mmCIF file of C-alpha atoms in Angstrom:
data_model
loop_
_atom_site.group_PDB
_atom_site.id
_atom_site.type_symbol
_atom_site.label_atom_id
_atom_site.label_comp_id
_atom_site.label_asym_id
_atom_site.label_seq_id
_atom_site.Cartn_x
_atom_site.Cartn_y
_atom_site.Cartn_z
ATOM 1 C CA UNK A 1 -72.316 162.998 79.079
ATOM 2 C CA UNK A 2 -69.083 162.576 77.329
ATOM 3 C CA UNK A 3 -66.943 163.330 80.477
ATOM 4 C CA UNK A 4 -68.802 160.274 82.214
ATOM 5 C CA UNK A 5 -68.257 158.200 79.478
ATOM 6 C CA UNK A 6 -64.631 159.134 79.378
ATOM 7 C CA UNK A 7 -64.430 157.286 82.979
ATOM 8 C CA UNK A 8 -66.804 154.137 81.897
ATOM 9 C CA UNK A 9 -64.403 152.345 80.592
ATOM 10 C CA UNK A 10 -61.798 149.646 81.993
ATOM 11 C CA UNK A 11 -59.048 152.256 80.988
ATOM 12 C CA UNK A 12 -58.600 155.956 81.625
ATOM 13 C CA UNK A 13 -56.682 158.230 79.777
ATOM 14 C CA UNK A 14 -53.983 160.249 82.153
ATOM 15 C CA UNK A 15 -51.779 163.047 81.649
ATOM 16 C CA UNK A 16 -49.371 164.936 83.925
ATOM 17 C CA UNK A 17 -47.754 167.441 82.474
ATOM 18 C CA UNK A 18 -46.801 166.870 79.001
ATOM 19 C CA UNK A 19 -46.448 163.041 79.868
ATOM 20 C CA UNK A 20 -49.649 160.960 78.573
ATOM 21 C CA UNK A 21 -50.494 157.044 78.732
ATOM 22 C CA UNK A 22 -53.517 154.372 79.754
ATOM 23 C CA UNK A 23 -54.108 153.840 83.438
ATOM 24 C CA UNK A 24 -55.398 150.194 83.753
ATOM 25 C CA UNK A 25 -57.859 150.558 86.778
ATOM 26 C CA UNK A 26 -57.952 146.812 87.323
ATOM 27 C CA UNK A 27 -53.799 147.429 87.797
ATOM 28 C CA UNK A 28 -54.304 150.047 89.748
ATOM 29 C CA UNK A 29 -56.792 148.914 92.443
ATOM 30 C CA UNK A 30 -54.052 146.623 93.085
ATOM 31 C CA UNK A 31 -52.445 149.520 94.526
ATOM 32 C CA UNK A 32 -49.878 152.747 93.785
ATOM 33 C CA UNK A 33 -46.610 150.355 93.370
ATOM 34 C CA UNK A 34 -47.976 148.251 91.279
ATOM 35 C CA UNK A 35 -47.423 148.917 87.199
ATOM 36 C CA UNK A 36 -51.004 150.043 85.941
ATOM 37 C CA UNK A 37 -49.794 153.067 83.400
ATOM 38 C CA UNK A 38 -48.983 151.635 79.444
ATOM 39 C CA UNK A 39 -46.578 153.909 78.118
ATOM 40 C CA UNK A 40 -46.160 153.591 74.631
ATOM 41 C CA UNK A 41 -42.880 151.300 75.533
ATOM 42 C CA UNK A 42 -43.870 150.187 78.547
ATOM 43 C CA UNK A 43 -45.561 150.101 82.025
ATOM 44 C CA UNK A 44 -44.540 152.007 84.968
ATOM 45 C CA UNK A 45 -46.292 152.621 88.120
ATOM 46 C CA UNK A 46 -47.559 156.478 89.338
ATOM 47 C CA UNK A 47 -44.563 157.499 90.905
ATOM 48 C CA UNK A 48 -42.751 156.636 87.837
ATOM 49 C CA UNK A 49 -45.226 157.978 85.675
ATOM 50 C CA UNK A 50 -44.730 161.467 87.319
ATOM 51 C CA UNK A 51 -41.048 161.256 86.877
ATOM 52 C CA UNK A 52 -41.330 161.282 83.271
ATOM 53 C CA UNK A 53 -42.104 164.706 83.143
ATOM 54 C CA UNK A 54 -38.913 167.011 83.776
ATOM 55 C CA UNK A 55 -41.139 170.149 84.602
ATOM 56 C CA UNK A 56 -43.065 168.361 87.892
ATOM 57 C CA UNK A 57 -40.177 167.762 90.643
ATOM 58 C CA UNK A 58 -40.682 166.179 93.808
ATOM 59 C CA UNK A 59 -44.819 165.904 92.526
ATOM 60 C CA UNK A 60 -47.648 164.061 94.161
ATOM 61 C CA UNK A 61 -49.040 161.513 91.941
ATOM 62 C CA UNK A 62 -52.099 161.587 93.817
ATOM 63 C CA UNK A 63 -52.457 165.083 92.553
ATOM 64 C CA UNK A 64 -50.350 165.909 89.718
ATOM 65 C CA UNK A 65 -51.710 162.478 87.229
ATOM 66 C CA UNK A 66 -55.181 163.724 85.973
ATOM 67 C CA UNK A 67 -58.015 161.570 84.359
ATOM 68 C CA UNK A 68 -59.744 163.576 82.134
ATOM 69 C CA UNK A 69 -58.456 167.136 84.033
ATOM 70 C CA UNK A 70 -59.574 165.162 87.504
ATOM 71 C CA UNK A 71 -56.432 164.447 90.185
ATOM 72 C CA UNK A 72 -56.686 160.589 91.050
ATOM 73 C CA UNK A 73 -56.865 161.995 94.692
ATOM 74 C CA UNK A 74 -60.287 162.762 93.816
ATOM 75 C CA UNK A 75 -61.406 159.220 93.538
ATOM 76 C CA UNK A 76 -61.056 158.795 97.048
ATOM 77 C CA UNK A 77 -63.703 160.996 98.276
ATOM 78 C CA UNK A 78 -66.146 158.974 95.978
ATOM 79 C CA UNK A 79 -65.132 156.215 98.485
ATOM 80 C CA UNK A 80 -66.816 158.812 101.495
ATOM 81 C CA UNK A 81 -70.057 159.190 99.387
ATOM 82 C CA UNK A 82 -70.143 155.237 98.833
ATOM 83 C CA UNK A 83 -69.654 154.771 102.900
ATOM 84 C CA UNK A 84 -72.185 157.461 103.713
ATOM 85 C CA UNK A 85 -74.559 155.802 100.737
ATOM 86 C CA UNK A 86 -74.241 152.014 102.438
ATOM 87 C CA UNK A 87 -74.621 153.517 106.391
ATOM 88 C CA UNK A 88 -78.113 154.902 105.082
ATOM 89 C CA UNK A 89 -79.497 151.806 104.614
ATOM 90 C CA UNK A 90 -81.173 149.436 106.970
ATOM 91 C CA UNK A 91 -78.855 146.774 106.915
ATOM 92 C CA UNK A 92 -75.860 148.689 107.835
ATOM 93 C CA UNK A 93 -76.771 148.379 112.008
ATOM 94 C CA UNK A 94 -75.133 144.867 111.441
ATOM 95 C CA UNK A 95 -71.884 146.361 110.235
ATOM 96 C CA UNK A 96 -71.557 149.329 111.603
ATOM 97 C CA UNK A 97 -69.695 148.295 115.194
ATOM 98 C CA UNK A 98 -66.479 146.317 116.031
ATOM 99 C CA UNK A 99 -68.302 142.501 116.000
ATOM 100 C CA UNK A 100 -65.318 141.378 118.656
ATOM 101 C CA UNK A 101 -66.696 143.788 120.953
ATOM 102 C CA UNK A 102 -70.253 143.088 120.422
ATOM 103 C CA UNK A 103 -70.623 139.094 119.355
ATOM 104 C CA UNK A 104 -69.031 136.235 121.520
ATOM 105 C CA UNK A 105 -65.973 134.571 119.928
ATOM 106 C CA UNK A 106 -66.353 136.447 116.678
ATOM 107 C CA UNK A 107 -62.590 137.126 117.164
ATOM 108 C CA UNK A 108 -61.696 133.506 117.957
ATOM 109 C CA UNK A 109 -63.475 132.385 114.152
ATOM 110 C CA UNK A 110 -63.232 135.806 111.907
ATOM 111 C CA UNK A 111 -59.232 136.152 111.340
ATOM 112 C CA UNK A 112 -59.009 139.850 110.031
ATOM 113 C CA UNK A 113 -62.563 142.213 111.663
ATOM 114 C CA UNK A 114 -63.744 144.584 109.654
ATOM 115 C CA UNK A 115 -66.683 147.011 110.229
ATOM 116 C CA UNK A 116 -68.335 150.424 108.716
ATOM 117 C CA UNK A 117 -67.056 152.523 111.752
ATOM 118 C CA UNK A 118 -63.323 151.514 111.061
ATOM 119 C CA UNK A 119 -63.397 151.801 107.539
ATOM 120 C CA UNK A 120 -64.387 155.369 108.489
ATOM 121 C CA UNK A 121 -61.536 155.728 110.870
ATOM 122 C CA UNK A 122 -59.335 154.622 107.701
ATOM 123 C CA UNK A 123 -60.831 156.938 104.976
ATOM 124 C CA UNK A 124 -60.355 160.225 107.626
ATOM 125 C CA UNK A 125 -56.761 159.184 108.652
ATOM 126 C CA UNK A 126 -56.210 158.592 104.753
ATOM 127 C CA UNK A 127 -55.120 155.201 104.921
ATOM 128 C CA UNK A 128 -56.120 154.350 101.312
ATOM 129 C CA UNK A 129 -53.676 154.323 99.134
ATOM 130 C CA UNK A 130 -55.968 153.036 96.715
ATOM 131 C CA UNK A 131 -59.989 153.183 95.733
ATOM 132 C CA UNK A 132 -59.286 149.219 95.690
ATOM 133 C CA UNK A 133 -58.022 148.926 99.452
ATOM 134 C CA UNK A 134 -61.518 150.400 100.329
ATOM 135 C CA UNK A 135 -63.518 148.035 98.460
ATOM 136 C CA UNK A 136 -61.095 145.056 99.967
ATOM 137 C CA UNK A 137 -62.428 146.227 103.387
ATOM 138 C CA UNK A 138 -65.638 146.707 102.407
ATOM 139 C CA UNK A 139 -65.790 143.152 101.260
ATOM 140 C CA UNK A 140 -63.990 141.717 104.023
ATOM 141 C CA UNK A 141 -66.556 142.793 106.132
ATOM 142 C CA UNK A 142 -69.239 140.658 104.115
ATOM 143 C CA UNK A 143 -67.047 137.656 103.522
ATOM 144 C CA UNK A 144 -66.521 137.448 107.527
ATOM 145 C CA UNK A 145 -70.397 138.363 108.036
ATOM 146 C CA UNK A 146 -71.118 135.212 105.532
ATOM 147 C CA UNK A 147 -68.540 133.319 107.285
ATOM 148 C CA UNK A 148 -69.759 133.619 110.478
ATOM 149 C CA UNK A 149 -73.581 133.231 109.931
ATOM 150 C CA UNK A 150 -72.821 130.804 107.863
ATOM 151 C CA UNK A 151 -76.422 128.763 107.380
ATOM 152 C CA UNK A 152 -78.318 131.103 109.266
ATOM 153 C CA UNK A 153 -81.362 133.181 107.926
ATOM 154 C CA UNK A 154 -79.254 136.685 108.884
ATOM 155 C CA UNK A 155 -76.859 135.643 105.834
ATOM 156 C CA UNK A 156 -79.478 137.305 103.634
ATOM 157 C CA UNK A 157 -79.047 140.707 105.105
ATOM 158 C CA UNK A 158 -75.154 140.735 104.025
ATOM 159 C CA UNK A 159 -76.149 139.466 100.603
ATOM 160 C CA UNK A 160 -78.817 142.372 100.154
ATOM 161 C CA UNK A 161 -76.120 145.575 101.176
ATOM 162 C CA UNK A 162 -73.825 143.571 99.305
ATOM 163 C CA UNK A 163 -75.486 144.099 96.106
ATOM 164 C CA UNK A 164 -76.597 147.476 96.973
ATOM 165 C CA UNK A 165 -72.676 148.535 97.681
ATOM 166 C CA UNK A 166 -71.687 147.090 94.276
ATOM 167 C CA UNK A 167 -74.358 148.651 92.795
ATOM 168 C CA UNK A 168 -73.486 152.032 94.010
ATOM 169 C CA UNK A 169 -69.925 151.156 93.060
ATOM 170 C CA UNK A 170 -70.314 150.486 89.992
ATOM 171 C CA UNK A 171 -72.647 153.690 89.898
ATOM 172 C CA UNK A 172 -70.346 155.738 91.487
ATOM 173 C CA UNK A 173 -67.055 155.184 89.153
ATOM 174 C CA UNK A 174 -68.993 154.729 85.925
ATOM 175 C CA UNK A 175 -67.822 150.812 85.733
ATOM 176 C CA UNK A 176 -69.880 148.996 83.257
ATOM 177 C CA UNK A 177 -70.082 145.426 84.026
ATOM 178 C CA UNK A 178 -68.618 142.682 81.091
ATOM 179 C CA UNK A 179 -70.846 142.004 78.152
ATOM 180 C CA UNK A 180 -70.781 138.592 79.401
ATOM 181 C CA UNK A 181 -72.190 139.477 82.977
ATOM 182 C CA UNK A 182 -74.831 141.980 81.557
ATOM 183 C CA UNK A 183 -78.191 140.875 80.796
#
């Protein structure tokens, strides 16, 4: 369809109000504070992209910056559907708990834990600034599964709802990959 089309792309088209520009979604995974709008002149971040327009005071940009007549808010209940899609599969027993509580010494050799259960947690407190601080997590938690089965048969497991989560990612948000990496 056109609308899913309109989102396909490495670039949306926003508006609020009578204020239009290019949101950069590699910029804006980065996060909110970061400068992922092109103006005509210039970049600016949300907040100052929702300051442009004289009519919206004190605004949201969460909700008042729309992609194609969708508030950016919205993007963050795709991240629910993605959790929900990866705890359906097989794979996801070995994520879902806190590993320091259930594995000895994962805490003295994985840094930073993360599992399925806490991203949860983070997603209903609304903790995410960002669609790209859930996917950090979510690949944090396969980076320190890798890391700490490191040569074992197990790895495999990770690898396999790894692909399946970036497939559903990609899925999910309409993100084609580069020519280069399509085949």
């Amino acid at each position: 369809s056109a609308k899913a089309d309109a989102f396909s792309s490495s670039k949306l088209r926003v508006q609020c109000g009578v204020v239009t520009g290019i949101l950069c979604k590699y910029r804006f995974a980065a996060g909110p504070q970061k400068k992922c709008i092109r103006m005509e002149e210039r970049w600016c971040t949300p907040e100052e992209f929702v300051g442009m327009d004289d009519d919206i005071s004190f605004g949201s940009w969460d909700s008042d910056i729309r992609a194609n007549g969708v508030p950016l808010k919205e993007l963050i209940k795709k991240c629910q559907f993605l959790l929900l899609k990866i705890w359906c599969q097989d794979e996801s027993v070995l994520f879902a708990e806190d590993p320091t509580v259930q594995i000895l010494n994962y805490g003295r050799c994985i840094k930073k834990p993360m599992w399925l259960k806490r991203i949860k947690e983070k997603l209903q407190q609304k903790q995410y600034e960002t669609v790209g601080g859930f996917k950090k997590d979510i690949g944090l938690i396969f980076k320190n599964f890798q890391e700490f089965n490191k040569g074992k048969e197990i790895v495999e497991e990770g690898r396999k709802l790894q692909e399946k989560f970036e497939k559903s990612f990609q899925e999910v948000f309409l993100i084609k990959p580069p020519e280069s990496a399509a085949q």
